[in-house]
Structure formats: C-alpha cells, structure tokens
Amino acid sequence: MKGKVILLALSLIVLIGYPTYYIKNVETPNEIQQIDKTQGYETKLFNGEVHKLNLIIDNHNWKNMLDNPLEEEYCSCDMEIDGVLFEDVAIRTKGNTTLKIVAEDPNSDRYSFKVKFNKYNKEQTCFGLDEFALNNVLADTTYVKEYLSYDLFHYMDVPAPLCTFMDISVNGRPWGFYVCVEAVDESFLERNFGEDYGKLYKPEAEEVRNFAQNGNPESIYIKGEDLFYTNDDFESYSTIFETAKTDITDEDKTRLIQSIKVLNSGKEIEKVLDVDTVARFWAVNNFLCNTDFYLTTSLHNFYLYEKDGVMSAIPWDYNLSFGTHNMGTTEETINYPIFDLPLMDFIKGRRPLYEKLMEVPEYKELYVKYLNEIMDEYFDLNRFNSEYTKLLNKINPYIEKDPSRFYSLEEINKGQETLKEYVKLRSKSIKGQIEGRIVYGDYDAYVDCSTMNIDDLGHQKEYKEKWRLEG
C-alpha cells in the first residue's frame, strides 16, 4: 500500500441464525408481502461473527486495479472465506465521493470494493449470495455506523441489506478490517419477497454535482429521480427506468408512472404506497439524521421497490448516518427536525415519498409511533449500552490490528464513545419535538450538546468542500 447491533436480535442469531422479521399488524390497506426465505448465506456470512477473507489475486492485476481505481473495472480473483474457496470471482473498486477521496490520497490504497460471484461463472454464488460490497469505513471513526443503521432497519421490519465484518488479507498479507454489506439484487429480492418478487429501481440524480457548481435546480428535476409527477411520458422518468435492476417492460413503466401520479395527488396514497413500511423507513432514517440521499439535492442512495402498483423504499449506503453528512453544528444536527424538514425552496413539494406521507394525519401518527418504538426499545439506554459494549469488544481487537485504518486508536475510541452520546441526545431532542417543546430554529429550546462534537464520529466536510472547488 501507499506509504437488535448484535443487540437484542444477536442472542437469537447465535441460536438459530439471522432472525426472521415480519411486518407488524397495522391497519393500512396495502403492504408489500415480505417473505422469509432462507438462502443459506444469512447464517453463514451474516451471523454476528467476524469473518476471515483472503483475496488471492495476480499481483499485476491487483496493482493495476489500485493504480486505476476510477475506472472501476472488474478483474478476476479467487476468494477464500472462512476456509471455503470460491474461484474466478469478480472484484472492482467502488464508490462516489469516497472513491475519489482515496484515489487522491497519496498515503492510502484502502478502497471499497464490489464483489460479484456470478459475473464469470453464472452458476456460482457465495452460499446463495450473488454479490456483496466491502466498505472501507471512510468517514466513520466508529467502524459501526453502517452496521448499526442496517440493524435498526431490520429491527423495525424494513427490508434492508444484511451486514457483517470482514478481516481481509490479500495473498495472505493483512489488508484491512472492512464492513461487508449484502448487495440489493436478485438474492436480496428472493430473501425478502420470495421468487415472485416485483420490480427494483435505483434512481440516481446525475446532475447533483452540476447543481453544486452552478446552483441551477432545474438540472436536477428532469428525469424523475425525485418521484415527482410531471406527465405520462416514459422519457420524463428515464433515470428511473435506465437504472432498473430488474427487467422491465412498457407495461411496468406505465404502472409505475400511474403509481407516482396517485402518490403526488395526495389522495388515497395507501393504494400505491406500502404506508407501514415507508413510515418505518422514515422513522429510522430521521432518527439517524441521514441526509445523503432523497431528501436533499443528493437524489441517490436508495432503492425503489414496486409490485402490483404498490411502492416502497429500500435503504442503501449509510456510512454517513448519525448526522455526519455535513449537516452543520453539533447542536443543529442533534436537533434536526423530524417533521417539517428544512428543505430548500426548490425542493419543497418535490419529495412526495416523504411529504405526501406526512400530509395524512393518520400516517404521521404512525411515523411518530415508530420513532417512539426506536427510542423506547432499540435505543433503550441500559440495553443499548450493554449490547453496544459487547459489539465493540468483539470488533475492537481486529480494529487495533487493522494495518490500513484511516484513524488513530484514540480517534476511534472517541468516536465510539461519541456515538453513545448521540443516541442519548438525539432521543432527548426527538421526544421534545414530539411534545412540541422543541421547534426548528428556536435555538434556546434546543437540547444542550456541549458534551459531544459530531465531527468525532467522522465526516466528509473537508473533502466535499475540496471537491466543489476543484470541480
């Protein structure tokens, strides 16, 4: 190289493998059917344990990939996971801003990677899994922000990627301690929805960077990424359809556009929206203060799932959760609003997946119910602190030996302690907002945050500013 956390659910994991999650009984007319279908990889890879991965690769191919990371080209390798050998596996660098950050860092080759087991051999899987991501925990001093985020989604019965930790070697030499995340693909869809699953899309706003440079909001809203209804023309939603992860027909396109139309009307949205799951989704996301996706100019980092005209959202890329996506001061982050989000003027009215849900009093109450469930159950401080300590005791010995880590042990320890403080203060602020005592912009009513600094959790502020200036 250059120069239920394991939480409450973990006890079940140890006994029976990865837990089964079911939609709870809520009186909403349409819910997408979730099916617990065991693939095999749930209990072999995502079982609450740290796994050993040895990448066996030609030295020339490895060097070429590290020297040309922005090309994101696959190369072939063999991969040994906990002693099981997989041959002719595809691997490449991955990422957006994080990829460029490491590429421009003269002191690190610690890239995130995408691994596909069936690219060269269509019949090959990893215990039933087609692909996964190996994330390098850039901008995460805790090593656990993404892991805890997905665990919380699972606890709240939201279909989300499974997540674990990998201690990686390359040709037998220690490389780094990474987070491993299940890809949202065919294996994921079958695991969550059965073989008769619906359609999957990954809307991406390609022009966000242009907006950051020239301030032109119109450049963002031309391809349907925001799910805002404009007309019935396929071309108006081309970004959604061009990024479809499943095969789609004109009939599928028409059905999705009609669902988007009904959602935007605000009338009987339960006919086209899995209200219960989406309410849970937003409760988790807003507790975590994750703004690196749909609700800002960053129209990316989520999947849109649709079946029989009913839509839902699947989370993706939570390395900047816990308020670390350049949100402002610690006080502003901890007291970030849970109702009337501070959307830019040109965004207001153009985020129907959130706004239309909140316009219905019954569904807003459902959202509040799930926020309380998160705070009173998952983040009950006695239980959370106990289980969080168990998690850190499991992974910290690997972190200490991580040869390519981005942070010092002192920074990592500080980050892990700060996360506990975030949970306590964020819960206090949300309860105050629910009770009407805390209102966005009333700084005198905000929860006192003098006991923590949000930057200690890791962030990309300095990199994002550099990226804007350099273009």
C-alpha positions as CSV (number, residue, x, y, z in Angstrom):
1,M,0.0,0.0,0.0
2,K,1.0,3.6,-0.4
3,G,3.4,4.9,2.5
4,K,-31.3,-5.5,17.5
5,V,-26.4,-4.1,16.8
6,I,-25.9,-7.6,17.6
7,L,-28.4,-6.1,20.1
8,L,-31.4,-8.0,21.3
9,A,-31.5,-9.9,18.0
10,L,-28.0,-11.2,18.5
11,S,-28.9,-13.7,21.1
12,L,-31.3,-15.2,18.5
13,I,-28.7,-15.1,15.8
14,V,-26.3,-17.3,17.8
15,L,-29.0,-19.8,18.4
16,I,-30.9,-20.0,15.1
17,G,-29.0,-17.9,12.6
18,Y,-30.1,-14.5,11.3
19,P,-33.5,-13.6,12.8
20,T,-36.8,-13.6,10.9
21,Y,-38.6,-10.3,10.6
22,Y,-42.3,-9.8,10.0
23,I,-44.4,-6.8,9.2
24,K,-46.4,-5.9,12.4
25,N,-50.1,-5.7,12.4
26,V,-51.0,-2.1,11.4
27,E,-54.3,-1.1,9.8
28,T,-53.0,0.1,6.4
29,P,-54.7,-1.1,3.3
30,N,-51.7,-2.1,1.2
31,E,-48.5,-3.7,2.5
32,I,-45.9,-5.4,0.3
33,Q,-45.7,-9.0,1.3
34,Q,-42.4,-9.9,3.0
35,I,-41.4,-13.5,2.8
36,D,-38.7,-15.0,5.0
37,K,-36.8,-17.3,2.5
38,T,-33.6,-18.7,3.8
39,Q,-30.9,-18.6,1.1
40,G,-28.0,-20.0,3.3
41,Y,-25.8,-17.0,3.3
42,E,-27.8,-15.4,6.1
43,T,-26.4,-17.9,8.7
44,K,-23.0,-18.5,7.1
45,L,-22.0,-14.8,6.4
46,F,-24.3,-12.6,8.4
47,N,-24.4,-14.4,11.7
48,G,-23.0,-11.9,14.0
49,E,-19.4,-13.1,13.8
50,V,-16.3,-11.6,12.3
51,H,-15.2,-13.4,9.1
52,K,-11.8,-14.0,7.5
53,L,-11.5,-13.2,3.8
54,N,-8.3,-13.9,1.9
55,L,-8.2,-12.4,-1.6
56,I,-6.0,-14.5,-4.0
57,I,-5.1,-12.4,-7.0
58,D,-2.4,-11.9,-9.6
59,N,-0.1,-9.2,-8.3
60,H,-0.1,-7.4,-11.6
61,N,-3.9,-7.3,-11.7
62,W,-4.1,-6.1,-8.1
63,K,-1.7,-3.3,-8.8
64,N,-3.4,-2.3,-12.0
65,M,-6.8,-2.0,-10.1
66,L,-5.2,0.1,-7.4
67,D,-3.4,2.3,-9.8
68,N,-6.6,2.9,-11.9
69,P,-9.4,3.0,-9.3
70,L,-11.6,5.4,-11.0
71,E,-12.1,3.1,-14.0
72,E,-13.9,0.7,-11.7
73,E,-13.1,-2.3,-14.0
74,Y,-13.6,-5.8,-12.7
75,C,-10.7,-8.3,-12.6
76,S,-10.7,-12.0,-11.7
77,C,-9.5,-13.4,-8.4
78,D,-10.1,-16.3,-6.1
79,M,-11.5,-15.7,-2.7
80,E,-11.3,-17.8,0.5
81,I,-13.9,-17.0,3.1
82,D,-13.6,-18.8,6.4
83,G,-11.6,-21.6,4.7
84,V,-14.1,-22.0,1.8
85,L,-12.6,-21.3,-1.6
86,F,-14.5,-19.5,-4.4
87,E,-12.8,-19.4,-7.8
88,D,-13.0,-16.9,-10.6
89,V,-14.7,-14.2,-8.6
90,A,-15.0,-10.6,-9.9
91,I,-13.8,-7.7,-7.9
92,R,-13.5,-3.9,-8.6
93,T,-13.2,-0.6,-6.7
94,K,-16.5,1.1,-5.9
95,G,-17.8,4.4,-4.5
96,N,-18.6,8.0,-5.5
97,T,-17.0,10.7,-3.3
98,T,-15.3,8.2,-1.1
99,L,-13.6,6.6,-4.2
100,K,-12.3,9.9,-5.3
101,I,-11.1,10.8,-1.9
102,V,-8.9,7.7,-1.6
103,A,-7.8,7.9,-5.2
104,E,-6.4,11.4,-4.4
105,D,-4.8,10.4,-1.1
106,P,-1.1,9.6,-1.7
107,N,-1.0,7.7,1.6
108,S,-3.7,5.1,1.1
109,D,-5.0,2.4,-1.2
110,R,-7.8,1.4,1.1
111,Y,-10.6,1.4,-1.4
112,S,-14.1,0.0,-1.0
113,F,-14.8,-3.0,-3.3
114,K,-17.7,-4.6,-5.1
115,V,-17.5,-8.4,-5.3
116,K,-19.6,-10.5,-7.8
117,F,-19.6,-14.2,-7.6
118,N,-21.6,-14.9,-10.7
119,K,-20.0,-12.5,-13.3
120,Y,-17.7,-15.0,-14.9
121,N,-19.5,-18.2,-13.7
122,K,-23.2,-17.6,-13.9
123,E,-23.9,-20.6,-11.6
124,Q,-21.7,-19.5,-8.8
125,T,-22.9,-17.9,-5.6
126,C,-21.4,-17.4,-2.1
127,F,-23.7,-19.7,-0.1
128,G,-26.6,-18.4,-2.3
129,L,-25.4,-14.7,-2.4
130,D,-24.7,-13.2,-5.8
131,E,-22.6,-10.2,-4.7
132,F,-21.6,-8.0,-1.7
133,A,-19.8,-4.8,-1.0
134,L,-16.7,-4.4,1.1
135,N,-16.8,-0.9,2.6
136,N,-13.7,0.8,3.8
137,V,-15.3,2.8,6.7
138,L,-14.0,6.1,5.4
139,A,-15.6,9.0,7.4
140,D,-16.5,6.6,10.2
141,T,-14.3,6.7,13.2
142,T,-16.6,4.2,15.0
143,Y,-16.5,1.4,12.3
144,V,-20.2,0.7,13.2
145,K,-22.4,3.5,11.8
146,E,-23.4,1.5,8.8
147,Y,-23.7,-1.8,10.7
148,L,-26.0,-0.3,13.4
149,S,-28.1,1.6,10.8
150,Y,-29.0,-1.6,8.9
151,D,-29.5,-3.5,12.2
152,L,-32.0,-0.8,13.2
153,F,-33.8,-1.1,9.9
154,H,-34.1,-4.9,10.4
155,Y,-35.4,-4.4,14.0
156,M,-38.1,-2.1,12.6
157,D,-39.1,-4.7,9.9
158,V,-37.8,-2.7,6.9
159,P,-36.3,-4.8,4.2
160,A,-32.6,-3.8,4.2
161,P,-29.2,-5.3,3.4
162,L,-27.6,-7.7,5.8
163,C,-24.3,-6.5,7.2
164,T,-21.2,-8.0,8.9
165,F,-17.5,-7.5,9.4
166,M,-14.6,-8.9,7.3
167,D,-11.0,-9.2,8.3
168,I,-9.3,-9.0,4.8
169,S,-6.0,-10.3,3.6
170,V,-4.5,-10.1,0.1
171,N,-2.5,-13.1,-0.9
172,G,-2.1,-13.9,2.7
173,R,-0.9,-10.4,3.8
174,P,-3.2,-8.4,6.1
175,W,-5.0,-5.7,4.3
176,G,-7.8,-4.2,6.5
177,F,-10.9,-4.6,8.6
178,Y,-14.0,-3.8,6.5
179,V,-17.8,-3.8,6.7
180,C,-19.4,-6.3,4.4
181,V,-22.9,-5.4,3.0
182,E,-25.3,-7.6,1.1
183,A,-26.0,-6.2,-2.4
184,V,-29.6,-5.3,-3.2
185,D,-30.0,-7.7,-6.1
186,E,-31.8,-11.0,-7.0
187,S,-30.6,-12.8,-3.9
188,F,-31.9,-9.9,-1.7
189,L,-35.2,-9.8,-3.5
190,E,-35.8,-13.5,-3.2
191,R,-34.8,-13.4,0.5
192,N,-37.2,-10.6,1.3
193,F,-40.1,-11.1,-1.2
194,G,-39.9,-14.6,-2.5
195,E,-39.3,-15.8,-6.1
196,D,-42.3,-13.9,-7.3
197,Y,-40.8,-10.5,-6.4
198,G,-41.6,-7.2,-8.1
199,K,-39.5,-4.5,-9.8
200,L,-36.5,-2.8,-8.4
201,Y,-35.1,0.6,-9.4
202,K,-32.2,2.7,-8.1
203,P,-32.9,6.3,-9.0
204,E,-29.7,8.4,-9.3
205,A,-29.5,12.2,-9.8
206,E,-26.6,12.5,-12.2
207,E,-26.8,16.3,-12.2
208,V,-26.4,16.9,-8.5
209,R,-22.8,17.8,-8.9
210,N,-23.7,20.3,-11.7
211,F,-26.1,21.9,-9.3
212,A,-23.4,22.2,-6.6
213,Q,-21.3,24.1,-9.1
214,N,-23.8,26.3,-10.9
215,G,-26.8,26.5,-8.5
216,N,-29.3,25.5,-11.2
217,P,-32.0,23.4,-9.6
218,E,-33.7,22.7,-12.9
219,S,-30.8,20.5,-13.8
220,I,-31.8,18.0,-11.2
221,Y,-35.5,17.6,-11.9
222,I,-35.6,16.4,-15.5
223,K,-35.6,12.6,-15.2
224,G,-38.0,11.6,-12.4
225,E,-35.4,10.8,-9.7
226,D,-37.5,12.7,-7.1
227,L,-40.6,10.7,-8.0
228,F,-42.4,14.0,-8.8
229,Y,-45.1,13.5,-11.3
230,T,-44.9,15.7,-14.5
231,N,-46.7,13.7,-17.2
232,D,-47.2,10.2,-18.6
233,D,-44.2,10.2,-20.9
234,F,-41.6,7.5,-20.3
235,E,-38.8,9.9,-21.1
236,S,-39.8,12.1,-18.2
237,Y,-38.7,9.3,-15.8
238,S,-35.8,8.0,-17.9
239,T,-33.3,7.9,-15.0
240,I,-35.6,5.6,-13.0
241,F,-36.1,3.2,-15.9
242,E,-32.5,3.3,-17.1
243,T,-31.3,2.3,-13.6
244,A,-33.8,-0.6,-13.3
245,K,-32.2,-3.5,-11.5
246,T,-34.8,-6.0,-12.9
247,D,-36.0,-6.5,-16.4
248,I,-38.9,-4.1,-17.1
249,T,-41.5,-3.7,-19.9
250,D,-43.5,-0.8,-21.2
251,E,-46.4,-2.1,-19.0
252,D,-44.2,-1.9,-16.0
253,K,-43.2,1.6,-16.8
254,T,-46.8,2.7,-17.3
255,R,-47.8,1.1,-14.0
256,L,-45.1,2.8,-12.1
257,I,-45.9,6.2,-13.6
258,Q,-49.5,5.8,-12.6
259,S,-48.5,5.0,-9.0
260,I,-46.3,8.1,-8.9
261,K,-49.2,10.1,-10.2
262,V,-51.5,8.9,-7.5
263,L,-48.8,9.4,-4.8
264,N,-48.3,13.0,-6.0
265,S,-52.1,13.7,-5.9
266,G,-52.0,13.0,-2.1
267,K,-55.3,11.2,-2.4
268,E,-55.7,7.5,-1.3
269,I,-51.9,7.1,-1.3
270,E,-52.3,3.8,0.5
271,K,-53.4,2.3,-2.8
272,V,-49.9,2.9,-4.3
273,L,-47.6,3.1,-1.2
274,D,-46.7,0.5,1.4
275,V,-47.5,3.0,4.1
276,D,-46.5,1.0,7.1
277,T,-43.0,0.1,5.7
278,V,-42.4,3.6,4.4
279,A,-43.4,5.1,7.8
280,R,-40.9,2.8,9.5
281,F,-38.3,3.7,6.9
282,W,-38.6,7.4,7.6
283,A,-38.6,6.9,11.3
284,V,-35.3,5.1,11.2
285,N,-33.7,7.4,8.6
286,N,-34.7,10.6,10.5
287,F,-33.5,9.3,13.9
288,L,-30.2,8.6,12.2
289,C,-30.1,12.1,10.6
290,N,-29.1,10.5,7.3
291,T,-29.3,13.3,4.6
292,D,-27.0,11.7,2.0
293,F,-30.0,10.7,-0.2
294,Y,-33.5,11.5,-1.3
295,L,-34.4,14.4,1.0
296,T,-31.7,16.8,-0.2
297,T,-30.1,17.6,-3.5
298,S,-28.4,14.2,-3.2
299,L,-31.0,12.2,-5.0
300,H,-29.4,8.8,-4.6
301,N,-28.6,6.1,-2.1
302,F,-32.0,4.4,-2.0
303,Y,-33.8,1.7,-4.0
304,L,-37.4,2.0,-5.2
305,Y,-39.3,-1.3,-5.0
306,E,-42.7,-1.8,-6.7
307,K,-45.1,-4.7,-7.1
308,D,-48.7,-4.6,-8.4
309,G,-48.5,-0.8,-8.3
310,V,-47.5,-0.6,-4.6
311,M,-44.2,1.2,-3.9
312,S,-41.7,1.1,-1.1
313,A,-38.2,2.2,-0.3
314,I,-35.1,0.1,0.5
315,P,-32.2,1.8,2.3
316,W,-28.6,1.9,0.9
317,D,-25.3,3.5,1.9
318,Y,-25.5,4.6,5.5
319,N,-21.8,5.3,6.2
320,L,-22.7,9.0,6.8
321,S,-25.6,8.3,9.1
322,F,-25.7,9.5,12.7
323,G,-25.7,13.1,11.3
324,T,-22.3,13.1,9.6
325,H,-23.3,14.3,6.2
326,N,-22.1,17.9,6.5
327,M,-25.3,18.9,8.4
328,G,-23.9,21.9,10.4
329,T,-23.0,22.2,14.0
330,T,-23.5,19.5,16.6
331,E,-26.5,21.4,18.0
332,E,-28.1,21.7,14.6
333,T,-27.6,18.0,13.9
334,I,-28.9,16.6,17.2
335,N,-31.9,18.9,17.0
336,Y,-32.5,18.3,13.3
337,P,-36.3,18.4,12.8
338,I,-38.4,15.2,12.5
339,F,-41.5,16.8,10.9
340,D,-41.1,19.9,8.8
341,L,-37.7,19.2,7.4
342,P,-35.6,22.3,6.3
343,L,-35.8,21.6,2.6
344,M,-34.6,24.2,0.1
345,D,-37.3,26.2,-1.5
346,F,-36.9,24.5,-4.9
347,I,-37.1,21.0,-3.2
348,K,-40.3,21.6,-1.2
349,G,-43.2,19.9,-2.9
350,R,-40.9,17.6,-4.8
351,R,-40.2,14.9,-2.3
352,P,-43.6,13.0,-2.4
353,L,-42.2,9.8,-0.9
354,Y,-41.9,11.7,2.4
355,E,-44.1,14.8,2.0
356,K,-47.3,13.0,0.9
357,L,-47.0,10.5,3.8
358,M,-46.7,13.3,6.3
359,E,-49.7,15.2,4.9
360,V,-52.0,12.4,6.2
361,P,-52.5,12.8,10.0
362,E,-53.1,9.1,10.5
363,Y,-49.8,8.2,8.8
364,K,-47.9,11.0,10.5
365,E,-49.1,9.4,13.8
366,L,-47.8,6.1,12.6
367,Y,-44.4,7.6,11.9
368,V,-44.3,9.1,15.4
369,K,-45.3,5.7,16.9
370,Y,-42.3,4.1,15.2
371,L,-40.0,6.9,16.4
372,N,-41.1,6.2,19.9
373,E,-40.5,2.5,19.3
374,I,-37.0,3.1,18.2
375,M,-36.2,5.2,21.3
376,D,-38.0,3.1,23.8
377,E,-36.9,-0.3,22.6
378,Y,-33.9,-0.4,20.3
379,F,-32.1,2.6,21.9
380,D,-33.2,2.0,25.5
381,L,-30.0,3.2,27.0
382,N,-29.5,0.4,29.5
383,R,-29.9,-2.3,26.9
384,F,-28.2,-0.5,24.1
385,N,-25.1,0.5,26.0
386,S,-24.8,-3.1,27.2
387,E,-25.1,-4.7,23.8
388,Y,-23.1,-2.0,22.2
389,T,-20.2,-2.7,24.5
390,K,-20.4,-6.4,23.6
391,L,-20.2,-5.5,19.9
392,L,-17.2,-3.3,20.4
393,N,-15.4,-5.9,22.5
394,K,-15.9,-8.3,19.5
395,I,-14.5,-6.0,16.8
396,N,-12.0,-3.7,18.5
397,P,-9.3,-6.4,18.7
398,Y,-9.4,-6.5,14.9
399,I,-9.5,-2.7,14.6
400,E,-6.4,-2.4,16.7
401,K,-4.6,-4.7,14.2
402,D,-6.1,-3.0,11.1
403,P,-2.9,-2.1,9.1
404,S,-4.7,0.4,6.7
405,R,-7.1,2.1,9.1
406,F,-7.8,5.8,8.4
407,Y,-7.9,6.8,12.1
408,S,-5.8,6.5,15.2
409,L,-7.0,4.3,18.0
410,E,-7.6,7.5,20.1
411,E,-9.9,8.9,17.4
412,I,-11.7,5.5,17.1
413,N,-12.2,5.3,20.9
414,K,-13.5,8.9,20.9
415,G,-15.9,8.2,18.0
416,Q,-17.3,5.1,19.6
417,E,-18.0,6.9,22.9
418,T,-19.5,9.9,21.0
419,L,-22.0,7.6,19.2
420,K,-23.5,6.7,22.6
421,E,-23.8,10.3,23.4
422,Y,-25.5,10.9,20.0
423,V,-28.1,8.3,20.8
424,K,-28.9,9.8,24.2
425,L,-29.1,13.4,23.0
426,R,-30.9,12.6,19.7
427,S,-33.6,10.7,21.6
428,K,-34.0,13.6,24.0
429,S,-34.4,16.1,21.1
430,I,-36.9,13.9,19.3
431,K,-39.1,13.4,22.4
432,G,-39.0,17.2,22.8
433,Q,-40.1,17.7,19.2
434,I,-42.9,15.2,19.6
435,E,-44.1,17.0,22.7
436,G,-43.9,20.4,21.0
437,R,-41.2,21.8,23.3
438,I,-38.5,21.9,20.6
439,V,-39.2,23.7,17.3
440,Y,-36.7,24.0,14.5
441,G,-35.0,27.4,14.6
442,D,-35.7,28.1,18.3
443,Y,-32.1,27.6,19.5
444,D,-33.0,28.5,23.1
445,A,-35.2,25.3,23.3
446,Y,-32.6,23.0,21.7
447,V,-31.1,20.1,23.6
448,D,-27.7,21.1,25.1
449,C,-25.0,19.4,23.1
450,S,-21.9,20.6,24.9
451,T,-21.0,17.1,25.9
452,M,-20.1,16.0,22.3
453,N,-18.7,17.0,19.0
454,I,-20.5,15.5,15.9
455,D,-17.2,15.6,14.0
456,D,-15.8,13.0,16.3
457,L,-18.0,10.4,14.5
458,G,-16.2,11.0,11.2
459,H,-17.3,13.2,8.3
460,Q,-16.5,14.3,4.8
461,K,-16.8,18.1,5.2
462,E,-13.3,19.0,4.2
463,Y,-13.4,16.6,1.3
464,K,-16.7,17.9,0.0
465,E,-15.5,21.4,0.0
466,K,-12.4,20.5,-1.9
467,W,-14.5,18.6,-4.4
468,R,-16.7,21.6,-5.1
469,L,-13.7,24.0,-5.5
470,E,-11.8,21.7,-7.9
471,G,-14.9,20.6,-9.9
